[in-house]
Amino acid sequence: MLHTLAESRRKICTCLILTLLWAGGLAAAGDGTRAASLQPSDPALRRLATPMKIHMTLDGAVIASATLDNNDSARDFAALLPLTLTLKDYAATEKIADLPRKLSIQGAPEGYQPSTGDISYYAPWGNLAIFHKDFSYSSGLVRLGRLESGLDAMRRPGARSVRVELAL
């Protein structure tokens, strides 16, 4: 049976909703009532079905933009947004920040070798890692996405409090 493009998109959105509700990702983003009230036309849901773009702001100015990958961990991270995070230097290679809770690693590879600009989740510690230098293979590291801009801001030494939000 052939389906129209609209029917296919509707089915994909329905599967995404059910998966996210099952994983508790959207319910964790608020008071629990938001997930139950989502409709297929909801802008938040549309962002989950298309490439997810995020911005990092410092003092109201965008210092970095990124695109999140299409995986369970990245969607779980997006469900936490907006977040204010303190990015700290780590090993002269990355900026790291503690997340409010652990992310789903369902379907994630055992690890990977990050490249400059990668946004990752380090499952053993439950933290976000933004690489400003290439690094070696790390077990427990899950790629969430990639910076499109702002690499220079990530290379500046010192801790920074940034706001991470879905881009509109």
XYZ file of C-alpha atoms in Angstrom:
168
model
C 0.000 0.000 0.000
C 1.466 3.344 -1.035
C 1.355 6.237 1.391
C 1.487 9.905 0.604
C 4.376 11.969 1.905
C 2.053 13.628 4.437
C 0.897 10.244 5.755
C 4.506 9.089 6.092
C 5.464 12.233 7.989
C 2.453 11.838 10.284
C 3.446 8.258 11.072
C 7.045 9.286 11.751
C 5.856 12.069 14.080
C 3.556 9.642 15.888
C 6.437 7.184 16.349
C 8.652 10.002 17.659
C 5.974 11.096 20.126
C 5.473 7.566 21.410
C 9.215 6.948 21.695
C 9.809 10.201 23.555
C 6.879 9.672 25.863
C 8.034 6.145 26.577
C 11.552 7.346 27.343
C 10.208 10.147 29.509
C 12.295 12.695 27.643
C 9.666 15.363 27.105
C 7.984 14.779 30.452
C 11.305 15.522 32.160
C 11.489 18.905 30.449
C 8.655 20.394 32.482
C 5.968 19.546 34.945
C 4.833 16.422 33.076
C 1.710 17.993 31.561
C 3.513 19.293 28.449
C 4.174 15.829 27.014
C 0.570 14.780 27.367
C -0.657 17.918 25.564
C 1.617 17.723 22.487
C -0.143 17.839 19.149
C 1.425 16.972 15.771
C 1.341 20.681 14.855
C 3.262 21.685 18.017
C 6.454 23.626 17.042
C 8.493 21.681 19.628
C 7.493 18.419 17.970
C 8.298 19.744 14.489
C 11.808 20.622 15.704
C 12.245 17.030 16.892
C 11.274 15.680 13.462
C 13.730 17.968 11.618
C 17.401 18.734 12.239
C 17.623 20.191 15.728
C 19.532 23.457 15.856
C 20.742 24.947 19.122
C 22.279 28.253 20.184
C 24.553 29.005 23.100
C 24.317 32.533 24.432
C 26.511 34.507 26.807
C 25.220 37.827 28.144
C 22.385 37.728 25.583
C 24.673 37.277 22.553
C 24.872 34.046 20.548
C 28.414 32.702 20.943
C 27.883 29.325 19.259
C 25.416 27.494 17.026
C 25.171 23.769 16.426
C 23.101 21.034 14.840
C 22.209 18.035 16.976
C 22.374 14.531 15.546
C 19.312 12.363 15.012
C 19.831 9.901 17.868
C 18.166 9.091 21.203
C 20.848 10.847 23.247
C 20.626 14.074 21.232
C 16.813 14.076 21.419
C 17.016 13.482 25.174
C 19.448 16.395 25.490
C 17.124 18.623 23.404
C 14.241 17.720 25.734
C 16.214 19.294 28.620
C 16.527 22.653 26.866
C 16.618 25.479 27.686
C 19.454 25.040 30.167
C 21.988 27.313 31.787
C 25.295 25.464 32.000
C 28.719 26.345 33.339
C 31.269 25.324 30.720
C 34.649 24.550 32.282
C 38.007 23.743 30.711
C 39.020 20.098 30.735
C 42.344 18.624 29.612
C 43.052 21.599 27.303
C 40.848 19.780 24.789
C 37.225 20.398 25.655
C 34.698 22.393 27.623
C 32.557 20.291 29.936
C 29.375 20.942 31.895
C 27.296 18.933 34.336
C 23.793 18.071 33.140
C 20.773 17.945 35.468
C 20.300 14.226 34.779
C 21.787 11.366 32.788
C 20.780 11.072 29.136
C 19.491 8.023 27.321
C 22.240 6.073 25.577
C 19.839 3.611 23.967
C 21.151 2.616 20.559
C 24.445 4.476 21.069
C 27.748 2.924 20.033
C 30.115 1.862 22.811
C 32.239 4.955 22.150
C 33.771 7.053 19.402
C 36.709 9.299 18.482
C 35.626 12.949 18.737
C 36.759 15.648 16.331
C 37.163 19.370 16.819
C 33.678 20.918 17.048
C 31.875 17.787 18.262
C 29.302 18.100 21.041
C 29.234 14.887 23.041
C 27.830 13.217 26.110
C 30.192 11.294 28.390
C 27.879 8.674 29.866
C 30.109 7.486 32.754
C 30.158 11.002 34.262
C 26.826 12.214 32.849
C 28.317 15.413 31.436
C 28.303 17.415 28.236
C 31.617 17.778 26.376
C 32.331 20.276 23.602
C 35.613 19.461 21.890
C 37.798 22.322 20.669
C 40.593 19.885 19.739
C 40.570 16.387 18.261
C 40.760 13.601 20.821
C 41.288 9.841 20.924
C 38.635 7.136 20.983
C 36.755 7.145 24.286
C 34.504 4.388 25.548
C 31.220 5.786 26.890
C 31.365 8.902 24.692
C 28.257 9.561 22.570
C 28.160 12.200 19.853
C 25.210 14.596 20.221
C 25.982 16.994 17.383
C 28.447 19.436 15.898
C 29.226 23.122 16.253
C 28.532 25.212 13.153
C 30.013 28.327 14.725
C 31.602 29.377 18.000
C 34.718 27.228 18.075
C 36.817 30.272 19.067
C 34.499 30.903 22.036
C 35.010 27.303 23.173
C 38.794 27.730 22.971
C 38.866 30.758 25.278
C 40.225 29.719 28.674
C 38.116 29.930 31.808
C 34.679 28.923 32.964
C 31.602 30.484 31.328
C 27.937 30.345 32.178
C 26.001 29.909 28.925
C 22.368 29.480 28.048
C 21.685 26.561 25.662
C 18.395 26.725 23.751
C 16.721 25.252 20.726
C 17.079 27.725 17.868
C 13.810 29.014 16.477
